[in-house]
Coordinates of N, CA, C and O in Angstrom, one line a residue:
X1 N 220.3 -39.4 92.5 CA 219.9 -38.8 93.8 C 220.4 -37.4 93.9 O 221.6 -37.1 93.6
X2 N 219.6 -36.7 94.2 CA 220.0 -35.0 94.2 C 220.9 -35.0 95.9 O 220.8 -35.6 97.0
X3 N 221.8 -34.0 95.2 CA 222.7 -33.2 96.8 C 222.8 -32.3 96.9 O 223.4 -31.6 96.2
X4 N 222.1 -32.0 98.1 CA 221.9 -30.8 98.6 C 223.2 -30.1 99.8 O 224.1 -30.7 100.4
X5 N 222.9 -28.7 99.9 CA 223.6 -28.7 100.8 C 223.6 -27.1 101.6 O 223.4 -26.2 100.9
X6 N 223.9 -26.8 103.1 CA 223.2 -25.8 104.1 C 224.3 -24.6 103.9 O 225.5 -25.1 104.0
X7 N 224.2 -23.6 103.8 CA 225.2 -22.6 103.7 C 224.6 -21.7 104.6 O 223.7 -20.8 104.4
X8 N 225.3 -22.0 105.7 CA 224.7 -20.6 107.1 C 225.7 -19.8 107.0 O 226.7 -20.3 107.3
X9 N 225.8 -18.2 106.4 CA 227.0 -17.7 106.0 C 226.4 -16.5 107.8 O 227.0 -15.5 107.8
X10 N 225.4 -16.6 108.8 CA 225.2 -15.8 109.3 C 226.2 -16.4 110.8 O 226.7 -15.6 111.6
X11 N 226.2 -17.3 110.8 CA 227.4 -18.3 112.1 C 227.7 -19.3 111.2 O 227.2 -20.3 111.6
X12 N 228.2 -19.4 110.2 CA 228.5 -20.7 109.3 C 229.6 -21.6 110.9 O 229.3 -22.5 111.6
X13 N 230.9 -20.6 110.8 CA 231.7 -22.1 111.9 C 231.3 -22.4 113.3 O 231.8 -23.3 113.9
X14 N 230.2 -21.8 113.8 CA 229.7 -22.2 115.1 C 228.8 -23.8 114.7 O 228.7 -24.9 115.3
X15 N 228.1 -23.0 113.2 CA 227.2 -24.4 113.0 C 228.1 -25.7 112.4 O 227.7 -26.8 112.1
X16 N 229.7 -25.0 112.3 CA 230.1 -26.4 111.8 C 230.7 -27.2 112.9 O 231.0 -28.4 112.9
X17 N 230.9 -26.4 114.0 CA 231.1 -26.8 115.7 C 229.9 -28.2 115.9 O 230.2 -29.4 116.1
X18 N 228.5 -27.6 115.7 CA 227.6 -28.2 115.7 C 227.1 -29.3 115.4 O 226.3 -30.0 116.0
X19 N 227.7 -29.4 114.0 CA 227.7 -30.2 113.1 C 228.4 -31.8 113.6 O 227.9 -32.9 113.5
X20 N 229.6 -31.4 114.0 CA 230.1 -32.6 114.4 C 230.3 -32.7 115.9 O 231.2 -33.4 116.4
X21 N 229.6 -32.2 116.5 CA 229.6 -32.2 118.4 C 228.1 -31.8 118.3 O 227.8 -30.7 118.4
X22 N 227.1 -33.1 118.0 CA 225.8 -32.2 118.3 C 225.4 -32.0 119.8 O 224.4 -31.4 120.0
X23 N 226.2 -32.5 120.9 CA 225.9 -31.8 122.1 C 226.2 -30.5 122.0 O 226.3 -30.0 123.1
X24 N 226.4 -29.7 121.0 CA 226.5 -28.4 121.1 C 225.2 -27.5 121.2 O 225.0 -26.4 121.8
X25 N 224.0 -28.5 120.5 CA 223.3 -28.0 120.3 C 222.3 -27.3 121.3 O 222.1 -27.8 122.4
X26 N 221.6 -25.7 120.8 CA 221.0 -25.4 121.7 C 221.3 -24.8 122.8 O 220.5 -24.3 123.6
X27 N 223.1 -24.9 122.6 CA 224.1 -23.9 123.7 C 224.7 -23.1 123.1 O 224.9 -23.2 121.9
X28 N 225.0 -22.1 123.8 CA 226.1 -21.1 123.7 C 227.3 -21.3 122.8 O 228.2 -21.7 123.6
X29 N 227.8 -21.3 121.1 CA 228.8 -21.8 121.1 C 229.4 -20.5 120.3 O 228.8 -19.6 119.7
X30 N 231.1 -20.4 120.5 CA 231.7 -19.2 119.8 C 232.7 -19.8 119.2 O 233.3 -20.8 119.6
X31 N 233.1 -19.2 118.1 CA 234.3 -19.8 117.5 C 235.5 -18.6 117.2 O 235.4 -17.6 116.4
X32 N 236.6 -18.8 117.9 CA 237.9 -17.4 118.4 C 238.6 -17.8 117.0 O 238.6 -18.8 116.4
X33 N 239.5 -16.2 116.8 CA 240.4 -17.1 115.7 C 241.7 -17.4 116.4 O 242.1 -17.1 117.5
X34 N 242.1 -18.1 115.4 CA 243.6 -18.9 115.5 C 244.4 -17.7 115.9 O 245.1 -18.0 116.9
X35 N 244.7 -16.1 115.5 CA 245.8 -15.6 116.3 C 245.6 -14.7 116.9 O 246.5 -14.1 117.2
X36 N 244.5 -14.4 117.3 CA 244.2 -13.1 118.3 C 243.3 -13.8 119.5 O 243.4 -13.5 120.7
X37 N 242.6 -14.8 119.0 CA 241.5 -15.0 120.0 C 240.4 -14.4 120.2 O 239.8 -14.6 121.3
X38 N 239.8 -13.4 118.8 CA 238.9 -12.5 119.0 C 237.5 -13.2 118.5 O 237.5 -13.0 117.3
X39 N 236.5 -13.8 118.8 CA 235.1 -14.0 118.2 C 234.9 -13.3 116.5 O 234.9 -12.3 115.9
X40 N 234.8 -14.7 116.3 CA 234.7 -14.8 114.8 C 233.7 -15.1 114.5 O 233.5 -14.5 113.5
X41 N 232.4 -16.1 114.8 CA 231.6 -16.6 114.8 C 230.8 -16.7 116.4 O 231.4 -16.6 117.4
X42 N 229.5 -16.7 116.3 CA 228.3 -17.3 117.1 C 227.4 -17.5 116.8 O 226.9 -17.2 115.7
X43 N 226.8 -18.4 118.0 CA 225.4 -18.8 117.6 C 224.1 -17.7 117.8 O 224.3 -16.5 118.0
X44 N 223.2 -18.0 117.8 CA 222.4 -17.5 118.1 C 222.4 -17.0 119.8 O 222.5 -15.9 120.4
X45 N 222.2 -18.4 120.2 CA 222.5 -18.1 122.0 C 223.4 -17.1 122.5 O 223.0 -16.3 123.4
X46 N 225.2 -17.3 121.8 CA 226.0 -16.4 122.2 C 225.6 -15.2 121.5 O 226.2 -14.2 121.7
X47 N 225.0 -15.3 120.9 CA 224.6 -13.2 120.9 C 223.7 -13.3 121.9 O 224.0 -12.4 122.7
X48 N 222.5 -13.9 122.3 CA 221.7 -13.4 122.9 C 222.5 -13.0 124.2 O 222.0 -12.2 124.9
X49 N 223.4 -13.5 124.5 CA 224.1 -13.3 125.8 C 225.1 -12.0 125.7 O 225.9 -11.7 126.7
X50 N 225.1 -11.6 124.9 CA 225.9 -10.4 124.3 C 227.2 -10.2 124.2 O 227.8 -9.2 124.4
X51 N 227.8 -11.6 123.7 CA 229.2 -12.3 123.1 C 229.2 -11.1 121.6 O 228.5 -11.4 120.6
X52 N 229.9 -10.2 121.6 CA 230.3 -9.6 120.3 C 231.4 -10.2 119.8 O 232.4 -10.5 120.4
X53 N 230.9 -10.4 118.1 CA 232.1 -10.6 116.9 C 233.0 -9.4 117.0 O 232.6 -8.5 117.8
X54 N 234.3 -9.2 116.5 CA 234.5 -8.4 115.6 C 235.0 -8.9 114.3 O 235.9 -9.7 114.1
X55 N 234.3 -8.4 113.4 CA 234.8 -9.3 111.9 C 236.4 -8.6 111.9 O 237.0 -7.7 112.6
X56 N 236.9 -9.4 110.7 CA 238.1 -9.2 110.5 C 238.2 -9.1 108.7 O 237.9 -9.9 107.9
X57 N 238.8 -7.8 108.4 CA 238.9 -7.4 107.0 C 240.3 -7.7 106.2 O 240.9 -8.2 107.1
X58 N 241.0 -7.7 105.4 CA 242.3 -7.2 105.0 C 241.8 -5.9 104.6 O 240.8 -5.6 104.0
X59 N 242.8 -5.1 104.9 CA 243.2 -3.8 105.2 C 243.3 -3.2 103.4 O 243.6 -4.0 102.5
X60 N 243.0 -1.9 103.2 CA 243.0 -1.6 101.7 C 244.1 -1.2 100.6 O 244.1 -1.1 99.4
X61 N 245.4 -0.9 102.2 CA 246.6 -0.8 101.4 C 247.4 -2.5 101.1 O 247.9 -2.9 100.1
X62 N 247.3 -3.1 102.0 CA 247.9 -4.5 101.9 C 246.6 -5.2 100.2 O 247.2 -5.8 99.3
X63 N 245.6 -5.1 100.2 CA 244.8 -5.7 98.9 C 245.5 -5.2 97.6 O 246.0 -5.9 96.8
X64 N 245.5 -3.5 97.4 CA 246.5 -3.0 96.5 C 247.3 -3.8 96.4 O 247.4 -4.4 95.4
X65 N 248.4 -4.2 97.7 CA 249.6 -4.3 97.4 C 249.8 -6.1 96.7 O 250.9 -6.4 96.1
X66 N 248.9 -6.8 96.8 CA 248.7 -8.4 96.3 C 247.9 -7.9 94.9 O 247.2 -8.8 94.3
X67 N 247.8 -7.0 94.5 CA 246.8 -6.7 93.2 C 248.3 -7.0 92.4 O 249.5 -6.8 92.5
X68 N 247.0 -8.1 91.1 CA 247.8 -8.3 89.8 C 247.7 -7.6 88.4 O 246.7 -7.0 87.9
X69 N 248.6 -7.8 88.0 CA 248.2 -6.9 86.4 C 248.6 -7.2 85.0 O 249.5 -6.3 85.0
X70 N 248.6 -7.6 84.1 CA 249.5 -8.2 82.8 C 250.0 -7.0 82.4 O 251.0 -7.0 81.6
X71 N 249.5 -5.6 82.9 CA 250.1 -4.7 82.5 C 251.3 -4.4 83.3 O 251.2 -4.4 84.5
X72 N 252.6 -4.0 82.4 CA 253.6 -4.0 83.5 C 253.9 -2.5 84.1 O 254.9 -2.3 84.9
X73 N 253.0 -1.6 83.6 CA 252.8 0.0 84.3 C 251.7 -0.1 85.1 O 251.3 0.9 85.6
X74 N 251.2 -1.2 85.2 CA 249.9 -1.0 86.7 C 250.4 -0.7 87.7 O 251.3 -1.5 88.0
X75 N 250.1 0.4 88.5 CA 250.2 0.4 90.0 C 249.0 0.4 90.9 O 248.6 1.5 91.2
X76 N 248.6 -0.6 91.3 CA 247.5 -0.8 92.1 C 247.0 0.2 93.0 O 245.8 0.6 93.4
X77 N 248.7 0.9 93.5 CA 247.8 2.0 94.6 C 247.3 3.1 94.1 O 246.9 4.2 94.6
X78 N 247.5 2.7 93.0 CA 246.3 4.6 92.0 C 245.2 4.3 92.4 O 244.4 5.2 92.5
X79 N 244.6 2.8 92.8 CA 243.0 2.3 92.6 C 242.2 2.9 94.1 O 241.1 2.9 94.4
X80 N 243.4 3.6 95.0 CA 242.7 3.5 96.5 C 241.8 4.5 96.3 O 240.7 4.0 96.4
X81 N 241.7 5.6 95.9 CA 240.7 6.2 95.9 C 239.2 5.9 95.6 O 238.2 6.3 96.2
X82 N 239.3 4.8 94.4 CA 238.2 4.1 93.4 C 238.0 3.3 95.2 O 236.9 3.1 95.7
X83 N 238.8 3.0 95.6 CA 238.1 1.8 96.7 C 237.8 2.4 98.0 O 236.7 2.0 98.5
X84 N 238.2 3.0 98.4 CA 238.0 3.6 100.0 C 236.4 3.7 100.3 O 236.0 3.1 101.3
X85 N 235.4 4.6 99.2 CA 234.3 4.3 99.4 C 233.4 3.2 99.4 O 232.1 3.2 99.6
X86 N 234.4 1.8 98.9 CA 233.6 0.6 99.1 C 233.9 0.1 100.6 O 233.0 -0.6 101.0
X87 N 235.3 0.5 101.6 CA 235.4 -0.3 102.6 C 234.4 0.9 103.7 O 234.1 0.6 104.8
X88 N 233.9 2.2 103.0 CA 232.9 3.3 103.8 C 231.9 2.8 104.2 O 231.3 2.9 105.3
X89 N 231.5 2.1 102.7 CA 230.2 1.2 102.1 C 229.7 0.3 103.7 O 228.8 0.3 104.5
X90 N 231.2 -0.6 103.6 CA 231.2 -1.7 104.5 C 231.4 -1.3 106.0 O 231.4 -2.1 106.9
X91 N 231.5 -0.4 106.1 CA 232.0 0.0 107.6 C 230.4 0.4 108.0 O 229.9 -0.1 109.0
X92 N 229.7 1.3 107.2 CA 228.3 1.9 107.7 C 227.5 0.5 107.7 O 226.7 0.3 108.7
X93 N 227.6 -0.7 106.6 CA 226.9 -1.8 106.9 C 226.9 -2.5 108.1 O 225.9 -2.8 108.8
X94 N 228.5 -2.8 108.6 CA 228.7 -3.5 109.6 C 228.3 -2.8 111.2 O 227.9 -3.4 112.2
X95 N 228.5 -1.6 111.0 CA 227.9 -0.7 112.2 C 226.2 -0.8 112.4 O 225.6 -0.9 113.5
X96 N 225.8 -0.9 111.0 CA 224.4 -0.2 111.3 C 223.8 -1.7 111.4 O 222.5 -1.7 111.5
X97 N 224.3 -3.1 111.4 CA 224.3 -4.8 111.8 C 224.6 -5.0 113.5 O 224.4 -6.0 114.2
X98 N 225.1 -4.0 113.7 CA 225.3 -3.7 115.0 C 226.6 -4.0 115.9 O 226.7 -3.9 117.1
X99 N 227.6 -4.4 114.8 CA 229.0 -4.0 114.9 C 229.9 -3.1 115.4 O 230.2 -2.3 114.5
X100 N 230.6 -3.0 116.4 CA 230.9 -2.2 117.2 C 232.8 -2.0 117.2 O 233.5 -1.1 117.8
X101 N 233.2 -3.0 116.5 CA 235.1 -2.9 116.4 C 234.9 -4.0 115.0 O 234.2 -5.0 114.8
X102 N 236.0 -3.1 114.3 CA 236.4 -4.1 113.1 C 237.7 -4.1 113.3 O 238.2 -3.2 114.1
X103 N 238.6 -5.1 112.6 CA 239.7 -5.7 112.8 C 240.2 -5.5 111.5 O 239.7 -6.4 110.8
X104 N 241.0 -4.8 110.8 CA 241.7 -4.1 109.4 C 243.2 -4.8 109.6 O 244.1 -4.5 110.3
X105 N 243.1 -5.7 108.9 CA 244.4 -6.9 108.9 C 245.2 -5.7 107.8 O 244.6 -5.3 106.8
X106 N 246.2 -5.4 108.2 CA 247.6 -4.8 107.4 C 248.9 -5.4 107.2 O 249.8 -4.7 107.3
X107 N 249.1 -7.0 106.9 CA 250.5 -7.5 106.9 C 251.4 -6.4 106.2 O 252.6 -6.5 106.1
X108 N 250.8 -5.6 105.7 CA 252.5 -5.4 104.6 C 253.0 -4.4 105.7 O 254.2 -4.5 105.9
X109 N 252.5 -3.8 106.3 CA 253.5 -3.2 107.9 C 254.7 -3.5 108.1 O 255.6 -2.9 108.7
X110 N 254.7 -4.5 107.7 CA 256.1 -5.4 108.2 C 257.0 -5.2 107.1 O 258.2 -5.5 107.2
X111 N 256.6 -4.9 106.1 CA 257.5 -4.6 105.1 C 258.5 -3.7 104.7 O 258.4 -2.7 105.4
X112 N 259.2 -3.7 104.0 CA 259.8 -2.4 104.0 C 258.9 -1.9 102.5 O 258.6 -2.4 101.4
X113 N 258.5 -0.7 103.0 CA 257.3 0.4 101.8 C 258.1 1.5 101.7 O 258.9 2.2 102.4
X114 N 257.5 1.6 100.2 CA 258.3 3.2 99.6 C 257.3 4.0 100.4 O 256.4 3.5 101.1
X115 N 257.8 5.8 100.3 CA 257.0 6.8 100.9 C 255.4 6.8 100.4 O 254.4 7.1 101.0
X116 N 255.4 6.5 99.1 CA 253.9 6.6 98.4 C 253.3 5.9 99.1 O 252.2 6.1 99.5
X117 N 254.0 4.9 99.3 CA 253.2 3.1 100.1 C 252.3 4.0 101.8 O 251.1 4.0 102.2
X118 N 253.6 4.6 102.2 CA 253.1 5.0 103.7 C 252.2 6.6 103.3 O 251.5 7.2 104.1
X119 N 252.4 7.0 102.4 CA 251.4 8.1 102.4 C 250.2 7.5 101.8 O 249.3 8.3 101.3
X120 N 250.1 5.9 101.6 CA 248.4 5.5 101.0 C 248.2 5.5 102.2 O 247.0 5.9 102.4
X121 N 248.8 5.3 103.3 CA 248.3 4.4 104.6 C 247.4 5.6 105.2 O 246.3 5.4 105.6
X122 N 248.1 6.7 105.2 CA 247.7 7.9 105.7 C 246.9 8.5 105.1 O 246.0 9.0 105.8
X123 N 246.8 8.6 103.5 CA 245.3 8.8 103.3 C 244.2 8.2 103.1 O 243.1 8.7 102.7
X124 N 244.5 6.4 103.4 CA 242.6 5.8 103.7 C 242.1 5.4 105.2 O 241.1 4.8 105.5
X125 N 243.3 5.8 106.3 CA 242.9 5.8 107.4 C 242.3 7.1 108.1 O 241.7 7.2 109.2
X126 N 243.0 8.3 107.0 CA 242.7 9.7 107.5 C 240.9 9.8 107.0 O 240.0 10.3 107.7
X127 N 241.0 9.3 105.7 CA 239.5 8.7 105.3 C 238.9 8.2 106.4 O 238.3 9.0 107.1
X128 N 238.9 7.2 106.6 CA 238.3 6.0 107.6 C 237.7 6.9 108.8 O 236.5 7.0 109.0
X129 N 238.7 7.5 109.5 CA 238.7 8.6 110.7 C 237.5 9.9 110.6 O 236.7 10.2 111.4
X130 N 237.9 10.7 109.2 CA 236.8 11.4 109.4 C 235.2 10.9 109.0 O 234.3 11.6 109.4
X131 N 235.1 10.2 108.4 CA 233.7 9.4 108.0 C 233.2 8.7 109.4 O 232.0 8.7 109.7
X132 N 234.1 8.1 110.1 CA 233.7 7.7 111.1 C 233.4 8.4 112.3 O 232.5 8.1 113.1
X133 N 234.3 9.5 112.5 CA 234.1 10.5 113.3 C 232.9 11.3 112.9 O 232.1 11.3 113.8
X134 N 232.3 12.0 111.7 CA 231.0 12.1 111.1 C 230.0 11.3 111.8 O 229.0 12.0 112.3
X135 N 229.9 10.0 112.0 CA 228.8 9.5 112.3 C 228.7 9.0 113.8 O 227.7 8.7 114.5
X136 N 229.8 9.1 114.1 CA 230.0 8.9 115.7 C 229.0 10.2 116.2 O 228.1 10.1 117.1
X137 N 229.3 11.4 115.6 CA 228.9 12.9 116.0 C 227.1 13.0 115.5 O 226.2 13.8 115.9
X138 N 226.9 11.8 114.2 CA 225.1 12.1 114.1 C 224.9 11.6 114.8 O 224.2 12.3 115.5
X139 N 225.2 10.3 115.3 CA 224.5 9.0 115.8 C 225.2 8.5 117.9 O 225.1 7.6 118.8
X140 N 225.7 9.5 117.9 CA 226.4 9.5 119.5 C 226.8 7.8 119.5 O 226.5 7.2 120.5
X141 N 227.3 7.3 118.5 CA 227.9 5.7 118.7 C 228.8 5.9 117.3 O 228.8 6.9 116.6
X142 N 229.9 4.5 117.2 CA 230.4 4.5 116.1 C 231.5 3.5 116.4 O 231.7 3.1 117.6
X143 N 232.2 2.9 115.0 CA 232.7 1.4 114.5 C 234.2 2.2 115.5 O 234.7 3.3 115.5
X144 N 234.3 1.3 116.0 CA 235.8 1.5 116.6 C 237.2 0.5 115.5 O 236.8 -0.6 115.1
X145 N 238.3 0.7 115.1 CA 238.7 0.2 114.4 C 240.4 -0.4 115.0 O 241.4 0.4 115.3
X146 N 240.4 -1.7 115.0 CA 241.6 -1.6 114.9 C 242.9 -2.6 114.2 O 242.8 -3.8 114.1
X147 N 243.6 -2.1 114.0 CA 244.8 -2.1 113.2 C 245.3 -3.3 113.3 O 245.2 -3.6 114.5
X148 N 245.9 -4.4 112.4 CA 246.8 -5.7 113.2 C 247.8 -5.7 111.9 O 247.6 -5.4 110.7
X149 N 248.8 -6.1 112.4 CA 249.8 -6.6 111.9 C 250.4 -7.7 112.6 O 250.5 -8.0 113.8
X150 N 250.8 -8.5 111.4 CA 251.8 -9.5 111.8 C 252.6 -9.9 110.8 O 252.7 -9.3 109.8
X151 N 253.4 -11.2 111.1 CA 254.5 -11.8 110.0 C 255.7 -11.0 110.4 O 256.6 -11.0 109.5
X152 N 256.0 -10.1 112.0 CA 257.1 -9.1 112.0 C 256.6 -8.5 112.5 O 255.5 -8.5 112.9
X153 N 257.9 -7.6 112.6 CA 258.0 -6.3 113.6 C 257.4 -5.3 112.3 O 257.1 -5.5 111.2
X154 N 257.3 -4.1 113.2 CA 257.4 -2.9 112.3 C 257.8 -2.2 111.8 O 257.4 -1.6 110.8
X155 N 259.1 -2.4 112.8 CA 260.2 -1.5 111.9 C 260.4 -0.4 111.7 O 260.2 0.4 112.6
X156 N 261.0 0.0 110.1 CA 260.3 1.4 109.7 C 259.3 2.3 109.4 O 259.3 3.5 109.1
X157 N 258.5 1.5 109.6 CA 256.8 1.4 109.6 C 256.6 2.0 110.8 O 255.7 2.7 110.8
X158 N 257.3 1.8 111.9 CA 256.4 2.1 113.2 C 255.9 3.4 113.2 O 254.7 3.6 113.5
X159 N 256.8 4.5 112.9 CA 256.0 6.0 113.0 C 254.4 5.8 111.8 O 253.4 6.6 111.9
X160 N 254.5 5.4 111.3 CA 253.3 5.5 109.8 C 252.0 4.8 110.8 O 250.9 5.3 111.0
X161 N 252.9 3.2 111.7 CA 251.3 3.2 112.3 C 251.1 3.5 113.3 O 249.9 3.3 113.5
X162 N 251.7 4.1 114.3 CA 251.5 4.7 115.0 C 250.5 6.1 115.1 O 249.8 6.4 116.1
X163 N 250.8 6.7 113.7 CA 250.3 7.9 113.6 C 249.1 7.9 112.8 O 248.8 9.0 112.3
X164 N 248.4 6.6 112.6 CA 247.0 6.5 111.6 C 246.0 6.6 112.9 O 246.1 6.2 114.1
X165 N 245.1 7.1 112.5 CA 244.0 7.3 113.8 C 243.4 6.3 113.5 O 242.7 6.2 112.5
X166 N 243.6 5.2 114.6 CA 242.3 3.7 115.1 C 242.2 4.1 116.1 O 242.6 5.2 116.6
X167 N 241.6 3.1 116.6 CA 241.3 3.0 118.1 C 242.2 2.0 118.9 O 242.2 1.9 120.1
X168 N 243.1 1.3 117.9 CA 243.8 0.2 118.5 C 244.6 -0.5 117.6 O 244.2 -0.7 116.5
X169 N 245.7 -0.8 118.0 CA 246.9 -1.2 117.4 C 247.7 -2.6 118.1 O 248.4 -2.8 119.1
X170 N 247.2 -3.3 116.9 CA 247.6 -4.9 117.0 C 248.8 -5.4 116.6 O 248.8 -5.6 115.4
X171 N 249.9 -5.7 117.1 CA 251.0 -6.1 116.9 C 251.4 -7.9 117.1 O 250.8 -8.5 118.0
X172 N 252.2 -8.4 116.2 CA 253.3 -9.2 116.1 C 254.4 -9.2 117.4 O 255.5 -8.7 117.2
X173 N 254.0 -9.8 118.5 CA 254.9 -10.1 119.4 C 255.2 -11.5 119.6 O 255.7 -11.9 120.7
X174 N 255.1 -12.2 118.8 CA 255.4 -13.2 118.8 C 256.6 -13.1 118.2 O 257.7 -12.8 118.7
X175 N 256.5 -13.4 117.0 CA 257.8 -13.2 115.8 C 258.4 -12.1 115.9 O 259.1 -11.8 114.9
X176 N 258.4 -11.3 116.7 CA 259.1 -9.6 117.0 C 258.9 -9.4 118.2 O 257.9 -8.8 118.4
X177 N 259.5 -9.7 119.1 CA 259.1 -9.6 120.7 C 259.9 -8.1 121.0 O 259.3 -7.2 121.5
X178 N 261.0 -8.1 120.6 CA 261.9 -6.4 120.7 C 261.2 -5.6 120.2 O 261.9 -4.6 120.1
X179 N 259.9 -5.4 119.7 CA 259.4 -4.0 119.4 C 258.4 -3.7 120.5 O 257.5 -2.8 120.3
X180 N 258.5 -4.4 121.5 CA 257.6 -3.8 122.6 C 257.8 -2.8 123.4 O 256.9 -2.0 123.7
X181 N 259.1 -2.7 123.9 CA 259.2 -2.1 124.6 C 259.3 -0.7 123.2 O 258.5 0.2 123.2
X182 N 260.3 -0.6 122.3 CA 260.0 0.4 121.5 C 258.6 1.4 121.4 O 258.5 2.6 121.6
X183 N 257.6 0.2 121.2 CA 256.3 0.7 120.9 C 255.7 1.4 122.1 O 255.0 2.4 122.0
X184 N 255.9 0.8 123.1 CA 255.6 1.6 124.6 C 256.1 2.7 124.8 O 255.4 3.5 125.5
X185 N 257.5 3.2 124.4 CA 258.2 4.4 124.5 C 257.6 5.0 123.3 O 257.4 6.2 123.6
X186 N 257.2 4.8 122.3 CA 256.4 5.7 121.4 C 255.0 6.1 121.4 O 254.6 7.2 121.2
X187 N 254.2 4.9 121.6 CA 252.5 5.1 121.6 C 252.2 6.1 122.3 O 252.8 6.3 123.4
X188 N 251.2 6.7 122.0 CA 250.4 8.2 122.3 C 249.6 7.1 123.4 O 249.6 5.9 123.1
X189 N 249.0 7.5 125.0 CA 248.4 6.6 125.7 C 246.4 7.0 125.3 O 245.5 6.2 125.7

C-alpha cells in the first residue's frame, strides 16, 4: 500500500491545528510563537481578516558564528559579504509576498564578541538599512525589521545594538530583567 503524505509549507502549523481539532475548520486559526507571541502561521481566513505574520529569520552574523569547518583557518565571518545579498534576495521576496516586519533572531548578542564580530554587525545591518531605505523611497512602503535577542542580557553588546538601524529592538527580559532600565536610559526614542 502506497503512503502518501500533505505538505502545506504556505500555513503548514495552522493546518496541523486542524488536523487534530477539526472543529477548527473553516475558522480563523493563528499559530503565535512560543517566545514572543508574534504570528507565525495562518489560515487562510486569518489573513483574510488581516492577521499579519511576521516571519522569523536567524540573523546573518549569529549563522557565521555556528558555521563549521575541518579547516582550522576558516573564519566564517569572511563569508558575510558572499551572504548579505542572499538575506537582500529574501527581504525583497518577503516584502513583495506582502510582508511588512521580519524578525532577525541574533542570539550571539548575548555573547561576549571580538571587535570584528561587532563591526560584522554594523556592516550587514548598515547593508540591510540602505537597500531597504532605497526601496521604501521607490515604492513609498518597505520591510520594517526587527532585532531579537535572547539567552541574556546584552551586556557589552548593548552599544553595537543599539546603534544598528531596525525598526525595533527585541530583548531578553526574562533571563536579564536588569537591563531594562539600562536600555531605557540609552535607546534613541
Amino acid at each position: 500500500m502506497a503512503t502518501f503524505a500533505l505538505v502545506d509549507c504556505n500555513n503548514f502549523y495552522a493546518s496541523c491545528e486542524r488536523l487534530f481539532q477539526p472543529n477548527l475548520r473553516d475558522r480563523p486559526v493563528v499559530v503565535l510563537s512560543n517566545n514572543d507571541g508574534c504570528v507565525i502561521a495562518r489560515s487562510n481566513e486569518a489573513k483574510a481578516l488581516g492577521i499579519e505574520t511576521r516571519p522569523v529569520i536567524i540573523g546573518p552574523i549569529t549563522f557565521l558564528h555556528l558555521a563549521k569547518s575541518k579547516d582550522p583557518g576558516f573564519r566564517p565571518i569572511e563569508l558575510l559579504p558572499r551572504l548579505l545579498p542572499v538575506y537582500l534576495t529574501l527581504f525583497q521576496q518577503l516584502q513583495d509576498a506582502g510582508v511588512t516586519w521580519v524578525q532577525i533572531d541574533e542570539p550571539i548578542l548575548v555573547l561576549d564578541l571580538t571587535a570584528d564580530v561587532r563591526a560584522a554587525f554594523e556592516t550587514a545591518y548598515d547593508c540591510f538599512a540602505s537597500a531597504l531605505l532605497a526601496r521604501r523611497t521607490a515604492t513609498g512602503s518597505g520591510l520594517q525589521l526587527m532585532l531579537a535577542t535572547y539567552f541574556g542580557g546584552l551586556e557589552d553588546n548593548l552599544d553595537t545594538a543599539l546603534s544598528l538601524p531596525v525598526d525595533g529592538l527585541h530583548v531578553d527580559l526574562v533571563r536579564a530583567p536588569e537591563q531594562l532600565e539600562v536600555i531605557a536610559a540609552k535607546a534613541k526614542p
